[in-house]
Amino acid sequence: MSLFDEPAMHTLQIGTNGERSRTPSPSNSPRLHNESCSIAPLTPSQSPRNEIQTQRPTPFSVVVAIDFGTTSSGYAFSFANDPEAIHMMRKWEGGDPGVANQKTPTSLLLTPEGAFHSFGYTARDYYHDLDPEEARDWLYFEKFKMKIHSTSDLTMKTELEAVNGKKVQAWEVFAHALRFFKRQAMQELKDQCPALPEKDAIRWVITVPAIWKQPAKQFMREAAYLAGLVPSETPEQLLIALEPEAASIYCRKLRLNQLIDLSYKPQANGLSPDLPIDSSFRQAREQLRRSRHSRTFLVESGVGELWAEMQAGDRYIVADCGGGTVDLTVHQIEQPQGTLKELYKASGGPYGAVGVDLAFEKLLCQIFGEDFIATFKAKRPAAWVDLTIAFEARKRTAAPHRANPLNISLPFSFIDFYRKHRGQNVETALKRSSVNLVKWSSQGMLRMSSEAMNELFQPTISQIINHIDDLMKKPEVEGIKFLFLVGGFAESAMLQHAVQSTFNGVCRVIIPQDVGLTILKGAVLFGLDPTIVRVRRSPLTYGVGVLNKFVEGKHPREKLLVKEGKKWCTDIFEKFVSVDQSVALGEVVQRSYCPARAGQRKIIINIYCCATDDVVYITDPGVRKCGTISLDLEEVDESSSPKRSRREIRASMQFGDTEIKVTAMDVRTSKTVRASIDFLSN
């Protein structure tokens, strides 16, 4: 740890409502643990010239958005000179009969040597057709996005496990997938616009859950660099879009005929029959499918009819129910400009449709034995994928009032494998198990009663309902007018019915007709105008460790540090921004630092974070080091500078965007200092 001899007179912070406030601080010395990168503090007493940095529009010709989902993914694009037209990707090869292949499964297949082979339906179908023995050597990945959310110590060395148990660096797996989308999109763009230059003409947008932490967002950005989407030298070419935000942006454009109001009440005279949710939803989907002669969707140049009804201050929730996570965002409309303001920090959790798949796997373990299912997955990985696909097809048709059972095909290899390993057939296993709601059909299928299917959905749906309910009880979220249900899982009649019956009397429950594509379209709109969301909420409290003058009776003795006869208190947490604080887009927190030695080429500052606002010391429970800011200094001729003049580096941190960003400037020369922020190296 280096010691500092010049306490600063003031720090500058943004206030709780995005207002600027000036608070005295005896010292502003970040506590460092790297002697070679020590710094001395300096915060000038005068205010910075401007604390709101406006974003300069960059002249991109086209925006390409990639909706990277847990279960399915896709891309869409729009040309900057025709922003009302959103072009959806080409239909995918392969796919399931009767399903509009607007997106493709997030499935990646690598050769036994680890080289890219295929993605999506092609990967799934090729893996399915492999000989069982041969398939054990191939690397097949599905639903791998969840690993990034669930890993608490995510780094660039984090690994993903293929279906056959072999491991590959997660960074490479994501890069393979993004590289595939780049190839597809570039080919399509070149066909439509042969003169389009590949370099600098495209702004790329990648969607991530709003509840993802900074390391996960940075991980996705680094994977995009590795995939060659954009060079790391031009980071502004890539935007990270938050999934429920993207959905919210698209919902602004909805016309009344493009949405389904689940809160709709039929007229008393019976002229408007009360159709079951799943029936009306299917009708709307079918109408949409028939009218989709092209893959181009036209959106309103202004706002849609639903938004035109809204007034300044109206607030709503977007519940993004995807394959892996459920993500809730609360927005308020700011009129007349129509921008959006986040009212409460993003919340949610791993309550996506994958939870239903895991419940099905648990049911199979109950019937056939946990050890057998584990062995079957390891020895017959491709057949296991077949079984999950068969269940997925039935899961999509499950409805709350369905009377007849659902039949799920068991692969022949499963039936054969069970007979060889257990010495009895599958039918006997079902009869002997304690599971009464699943029978064996003579056609070689598991026959699941509607009650059995309901039980698989219930735990996941209950978690979603409880989370929305908890959010609505927050004082900041009172008076919600609409609840928009979006994401792939929102297509489920089971989830729709549960949300409708729970919240019908509280607010209007709205589902866009093309609900599975809502996030993708919104991500394109976000790429065209990233300033739509003007105010966001900080998900955590961020700050640095500093030294302050020691106050007897206030500071603990173990924090006392004496230097040159002066008493200092170490480890004080100096906040940059507080949890759930409103931060406007472009608003910055500024701190100035001075190299401790002449000729020093690098400054490293540790960043700490906490989920609460009452933190005092960086050693308090719940506080952890979450990242570092690096400032790379150019060599300067110290002999030409005035005597005793100290080199001041002013760092500006921006917390109001979808990612935390940092820029820096050498105050003496007004030259930009190379600054980077890293959340993946802890």
PDB file of C-alpha atoms in Angstrom, residues 186-347:
ATOM      1  CA  MET A 186     -22.861  -9.940 -43.419  1.00  0.00           C
ATOM      2  CA  GLN A 187     -23.858 -12.256 -46.252  1.00  0.00           C
ATOM      3  CA  GLU A 188     -27.434 -10.990 -46.127  1.00  0.00           C
ATOM      4  CA  LEU A 189     -26.348  -7.340 -45.932  1.00  0.00           C
ATOM      5  CA  LYS A 190     -23.981  -7.777 -48.877  1.00  0.00           C
ATOM      6  CA  ASP A 191     -26.823  -9.291 -50.916  1.00  0.00           C
ATOM      7  CA  GLN A 192     -29.069  -6.299 -50.128  1.00  0.00           C
ATOM      8  CA  CYS A 193     -26.386  -3.618 -50.285  1.00  0.00           C
ATOM      9  CA  PRO A 194     -23.295  -4.757 -52.240  1.00  0.00           C
ATOM     10  CA  ALA A 195     -21.532  -1.396 -51.737  1.00  0.00           C
ATOM     11  CA  LEU A 196     -21.745  -1.589 -47.929  1.00  0.00           C
ATOM     12  CA  PRO A 197     -18.221  -1.403 -46.440  1.00  0.00           C
ATOM     13  CA  GLU A 198     -17.646  -3.983 -43.698  1.00  0.00           C
ATOM     14  CA  LYS A 199     -15.442  -1.681 -41.640  1.00  0.00           C
ATOM     15  CA  ASP A 200     -17.025   1.056 -39.497  1.00  0.00           C
ATOM     16  CA  ALA A 201     -20.380   0.954 -41.327  1.00  0.00           C
ATOM     17  CA  ILE A 202     -22.169  -1.370 -38.910  1.00  0.00           C
ATOM     18  CA  ARG A 203     -23.204  -0.814 -35.308  1.00  0.00           C
ATOM     19  CA  TRP A 204     -23.683  -4.180 -33.582  1.00  0.00           C
ATOM     20  CA  VAL A 205     -26.050  -4.687 -30.651  1.00  0.00           C
ATOM     21  CA  ILE A 206     -26.010  -7.755 -28.385  1.00  0.00           C
ATOM     22  CA  THR A 207     -28.808  -8.383 -25.887  1.00  0.00           C
ATOM     23  CA  VAL A 208     -28.186  -9.504 -22.296  1.00  0.00           C
ATOM     24  CA  PRO A 209     -30.474  -9.778 -19.239  1.00  0.00           C
ATOM     25  CA  ALA A 210     -30.748  -6.530 -17.254  1.00  0.00           C
ATOM     26  CA  ILE A 211     -29.970  -8.472 -14.061  1.00  0.00           C
ATOM     27  CA  TRP A 212     -26.568  -9.530 -15.397  1.00  0.00           C
ATOM     28  CA  LYS A 213     -23.728  -8.039 -13.399  1.00  0.00           C
ATOM     29  CA  GLN A 214     -20.882  -6.004 -14.916  1.00  0.00           C
ATOM     30  CA  PRO A 215     -18.503  -9.009 -15.340  1.00  0.00           C
ATOM     31  CA  ALA A 216     -21.097 -10.849 -17.466  1.00  0.00           C
ATOM     32  CA  LYS A 217     -21.681  -7.805 -19.678  1.00  0.00           C
ATOM     33  CA  GLN A 218     -17.930  -7.334 -20.116  1.00  0.00           C
ATOM     34  CA  PHE A 219     -17.585 -11.058 -20.876  1.00  0.00           C
ATOM     35  CA  MET A 220     -20.063 -10.752 -23.752  1.00  0.00           C
ATOM     36  CA  ARG A 221     -18.190  -7.709 -25.089  1.00  0.00           C
ATOM     37  CA  GLU A 222     -14.839  -9.547 -24.961  1.00  0.00           C
ATOM     38  CA  ALA A 223     -16.388 -12.539 -26.773  1.00  0.00           C
ATOM     39  CA  ALA A 224     -17.614 -10.127 -29.479  1.00  0.00           C
ATOM     40  CA  TYR A 225     -14.076  -8.763 -29.870  1.00  0.00           C
ATOM     41  CA  LEU A 226     -12.728 -12.327 -30.173  1.00  0.00           C
ATOM     42  CA  ALA A 227     -15.423 -13.128 -32.756  1.00  0.00           C
ATOM     43  CA  GLY A 228     -14.354 -10.121 -34.852  1.00  0.00           C
ATOM     44  CA  LEU A 229     -17.689  -8.308 -34.626  1.00  0.00           C
ATOM     45  CA  VAL A 230     -15.833  -5.062 -33.938  1.00  0.00           C
ATOM     46  CA  PRO A 231     -12.211  -4.179 -33.145  1.00  0.00           C
ATOM     47  CA  SER A 232     -11.501  -3.531 -29.454  1.00  0.00           C
ATOM     48  CA  GLU A 233     -10.068  -0.152 -30.548  1.00  0.00           C
ATOM     49  CA  THR A 234     -13.578   1.037 -31.533  1.00  0.00           C
ATOM     50  CA  PRO A 235     -15.772  -0.099 -28.614  1.00  0.00           C
ATOM     51  CA  GLU A 236     -18.519   2.394 -29.549  1.00  0.00           C
ATOM     52  CA  GLN A 237     -19.344   0.167 -32.544  1.00  0.00           C
ATOM     53  CA  LEU A 238     -20.810  -2.403 -30.138  1.00  0.00           C
ATOM     54  CA  LEU A 239     -23.712  -1.743 -27.776  1.00  0.00           C
ATOM     55  CA  ILE A 240     -24.857  -4.036 -25.001  1.00  0.00           C
ATOM     56  CA  ALA A 241     -28.669  -3.833 -24.838  1.00  0.00           C
ATOM     57  CA  LEU A 242     -30.643  -4.898 -21.767  1.00  0.00           C
ATOM     58  CA  GLU A 243     -33.368  -7.309 -22.808  1.00  0.00           C
ATOM     59  CA  PRO A 244     -36.399  -5.853 -20.950  1.00  0.00           C
ATOM     60  CA  GLU A 245     -35.285  -2.346 -21.959  1.00  0.00           C
ATOM     61  CA  ALA A 246     -35.210  -3.399 -25.600  1.00  0.00           C
ATOM     62  CA  ALA A 247     -38.707  -4.862 -25.233  1.00  0.00           C
ATOM     63  CA  SER A 248     -39.891  -1.619 -23.605  1.00  0.00           C
ATOM     64  CA  ILE A 249     -38.479   0.429 -26.486  1.00  0.00           C
ATOM     65  CA  TYR A 250     -40.301  -1.747 -29.025  1.00  0.00           C
ATOM     66  CA  CYS A 251     -43.579  -1.657 -27.058  1.00  0.00           C
ATOM     67  CA  ARG A 252     -43.544   2.159 -27.487  1.00  0.00           C
ATOM     68  CA  LYS A 253     -44.179   1.530 -31.185  1.00  0.00           C
ATOM     69  CA  LEU A 254     -47.089  -0.905 -30.853  1.00  0.00           C
ATOM     70  CA  ARG A 255     -50.360  -0.295 -32.625  1.00  0.00           C
ATOM     71  CA  LEU A 256     -53.504  -1.618 -30.956  1.00  0.00           C
ATOM     72  CA  ASN A 257     -53.852  -4.414 -33.519  1.00  0.00           C
ATOM     73  CA  GLN A 258     -50.328  -5.609 -32.664  1.00  0.00           C
ATOM     74  CA  LEU A 259     -51.045  -6.488 -29.062  1.00  0.00           C
ATOM     75  CA  ILE A 260     -53.245  -8.806 -27.027  1.00  0.00           C
ATOM     76  CA  ASP A 261     -54.814  -7.356 -23.876  1.00  0.00           C
ATOM     77  CA  LEU A 262     -55.192 -10.265 -21.429  1.00  0.00           C
ATOM     78  CA  SER A 263     -57.182  -7.980 -19.142  1.00  0.00           C
ATOM     79  CA  TYR A 264     -59.867  -7.582 -21.811  1.00  0.00           C
ATOM     80  CA  LYS A 265     -63.406  -8.070 -20.490  1.00  0.00           C
ATOM     81  CA  PRO A 266     -66.155  -9.253 -22.911  1.00  0.00           C
ATOM     82  CA  GLN A 267     -69.184  -7.041 -23.353  1.00  0.00           C
ATOM     83  CA  ALA A 268     -72.266  -7.932 -21.313  1.00  0.00           C
ATOM     84  CA  ASN A 269     -74.407  -8.403 -24.456  1.00  0.00           C
ATOM     85  CA  GLY A 270     -72.198 -11.301 -25.448  1.00  0.00           C
ATOM     86  CA  LEU A 271     -71.168  -9.785 -28.784  1.00  0.00           C
ATOM     87  CA  SER A 272     -67.490 -10.389 -27.937  1.00  0.00           C
ATOM     88  CA  PRO A 273     -67.038 -13.988 -26.812  1.00  0.00           C
ATOM     89  CA  ASP A 274     -64.560 -14.675 -24.018  1.00  0.00           C
ATOM     90  CA  LEU A 275     -61.978 -16.859 -25.718  1.00  0.00           C
ATOM     91  CA  PRO A 276     -59.460 -18.823 -23.663  1.00  0.00           C
ATOM     92  CA  ILE A 277     -56.066 -17.120 -23.621  1.00  0.00           C
ATOM     93  CA  ASP A 278     -54.242 -19.791 -25.558  1.00  0.00           C
ATOM     94  CA  SER A 279     -56.968 -19.817 -28.236  1.00  0.00           C
ATOM     95  CA  SER A 280     -56.945 -16.037 -28.820  1.00  0.00           C
ATOM     96  CA  PHE A 281     -53.165 -15.998 -28.753  1.00  0.00           C
ATOM     97  CA  ARG A 282     -52.954 -18.758 -31.386  1.00  0.00           C
ATOM     98  CA  GLN A 283     -55.441 -16.907 -33.593  1.00  0.00           C
ATOM     99  CA  ALA A 284     -53.350 -13.746 -33.408  1.00  0.00           C
ATOM    100  CA  ARG A 285     -50.184 -15.695 -34.197  1.00  0.00           C
ATOM    101  CA  GLU A 286     -51.840 -17.358 -37.185  1.00  0.00           C
ATOM    102  CA  GLN A 287     -53.082 -14.001 -38.505  1.00  0.00           C
ATOM    103  CA  LEU A 288     -49.579 -12.607 -38.104  1.00  0.00           C
ATOM    104  CA  ARG A 289     -48.049 -15.611 -39.884  1.00  0.00           C
ATOM    105  CA  ARG A 290     -50.415 -15.301 -42.860  1.00  0.00           C
ATOM    106  CA  SER A 291     -49.693 -11.608 -43.292  1.00  0.00           C
ATOM    107  CA  ARG A 292     -45.943 -12.115 -43.089  1.00  0.00           C
ATOM    108  CA  HIS A 293     -45.221 -12.238 -46.798  1.00  0.00           C
ATOM    109  CA  SER A 294     -41.921 -10.492 -46.218  1.00  0.00           C
ATOM    110  CA  ARG A 295     -39.448 -10.490 -43.385  1.00  0.00           C
ATOM    111  CA  THR A 296     -39.638  -6.710 -43.022  1.00  0.00           C
ATOM    112  CA  PHE A 297     -41.584  -5.220 -40.135  1.00  0.00           C
ATOM    113  CA  LEU A 298     -42.621  -1.590 -40.280  1.00  0.00           C
ATOM    114  CA  VAL A 299     -42.717   0.356 -37.034  1.00  0.00           C
ATOM    115  CA  GLU A 300     -44.285   3.706 -36.238  1.00  0.00           C
ATOM    116  CA  SER A 301     -42.147   6.761 -36.958  1.00  0.00           C
ATOM    117  CA  GLY A 302     -43.388   8.214 -33.667  1.00  0.00           C
ATOM    118  CA  VAL A 303     -45.075   6.234 -30.912  1.00  0.00           C
ATOM    119  CA  GLY A 304     -47.899   3.713 -31.246  1.00  0.00           C
ATOM    120  CA  GLU A 305     -51.548   4.190 -30.332  1.00  0.00           C
ATOM    121  CA  LEU A 306     -51.176   2.658 -26.883  1.00  0.00           C
ATOM    122  CA  TRP A 307     -48.400   5.105 -26.021  1.00  0.00           C
ATOM    123  CA  ALA A 308     -50.336   8.016 -27.451  1.00  0.00           C
ATOM    124  CA  GLU A 309     -52.963   7.336 -24.756  1.00  0.00           C
ATOM    125  CA  MET A 310     -50.362   7.612 -22.004  1.00  0.00           C
ATOM    126  CA  GLN A 311     -49.572  10.743 -20.075  1.00  0.00           C
ATOM    127  CA  ALA A 312     -46.330  12.035 -18.570  1.00  0.00           C
ATOM    128  CA  GLY A 313     -45.601  10.076 -15.419  1.00  0.00           C
ATOM    129  CA  ASP A 314     -47.455   6.899 -16.450  1.00  0.00           C
ATOM    130  CA  ARG A 315     -45.475   3.866 -15.361  1.00  0.00           C
ATOM    131  CA  TYR A 316     -45.393   0.235 -16.403  1.00  0.00           C
ATOM    132  CA  ILE A 317     -43.495  -3.020 -15.865  1.00  0.00           C
ATOM    133  CA  VAL A 318     -41.856  -5.094 -18.594  1.00  0.00           C
ATOM    134  CA  ALA A 319     -41.527  -8.740 -17.551  1.00  0.00           C
ATOM    135  CA  ASP A 320     -39.072 -10.448 -19.901  1.00  0.00           C
ATOM    136  CA  CYS A 321     -39.693 -14.164 -19.411  1.00  0.00           C
ATOM    137  CA  GLY A 322     -37.015 -15.969 -21.375  1.00  0.00           C
ATOM    138  CA  GLY A 323     -35.514 -19.422 -21.456  1.00  0.00           C
ATOM    139  CA  GLY A 324     -33.006 -18.859 -18.670  1.00  0.00           C
ATOM    140  CA  THR A 325     -34.001 -15.792 -16.691  1.00  0.00           C
ATOM    141  CA  VAL A 326     -36.938 -13.572 -15.844  1.00  0.00           C
ATOM    142  CA  ASP A 327     -35.999  -9.914 -15.970  1.00  0.00           C
ATOM    143  CA  LEU A 328     -38.194  -7.095 -14.670  1.00  0.00           C
ATOM    144  CA  THR A 329     -37.801  -3.428 -15.563  1.00  0.00           C
ATOM    145  CA  VAL A 330     -40.014  -0.541 -14.379  1.00  0.00           C
ATOM    146  CA  HIS A 331     -40.238   2.448 -16.727  1.00  0.00           C
ATOM    147  CA  GLN A 332     -41.906   5.841 -16.551  1.00  0.00           C
ATOM    148  CA  ILE A 333     -42.721   7.907 -19.625  1.00  0.00           C
ATOM    149  CA  GLU A 334     -41.255  11.394 -19.907  1.00  0.00           C
ATOM    150  CA  GLN A 335     -43.341  13.649 -22.131  1.00  0.00           C
ATOM    151  CA  PRO A 336     -43.222  15.401 -24.534  1.00  0.00           C
ATOM    152  CA  GLN A 337     -39.947  13.873 -25.713  1.00  0.00           C
ATOM    153  CA  GLY A 338     -41.181  10.327 -25.055  1.00  0.00           C
ATOM    154  CA  THR A 339     -37.962   9.174 -23.395  1.00  0.00           C
ATOM    155  CA  LEU A 340     -38.008   6.509 -20.676  1.00  0.00           C
ATOM    156  CA  LYS A 341     -36.893   6.692 -17.064  1.00  0.00           C
ATOM    157  CA  GLU A 342     -36.103   3.605 -14.989  1.00  0.00           C
ATOM    158  CA  LEU A 343     -37.925   3.794 -11.645  1.00  0.00           C
ATOM    159  CA  TYR A 344     -36.414   0.821  -9.812  1.00  0.00           C
ATOM    160  CA  LYS A 345     -33.249  -1.185 -10.347  1.00  0.00           C
ATOM    161  CA  ALA A 346     -33.621  -4.220 -12.621  1.00  0.00           C
ATOM    162  CA  SER A 347     -34.654  -7.355 -10.753  1.00  0.00           C
TER     163      SER A 347
END
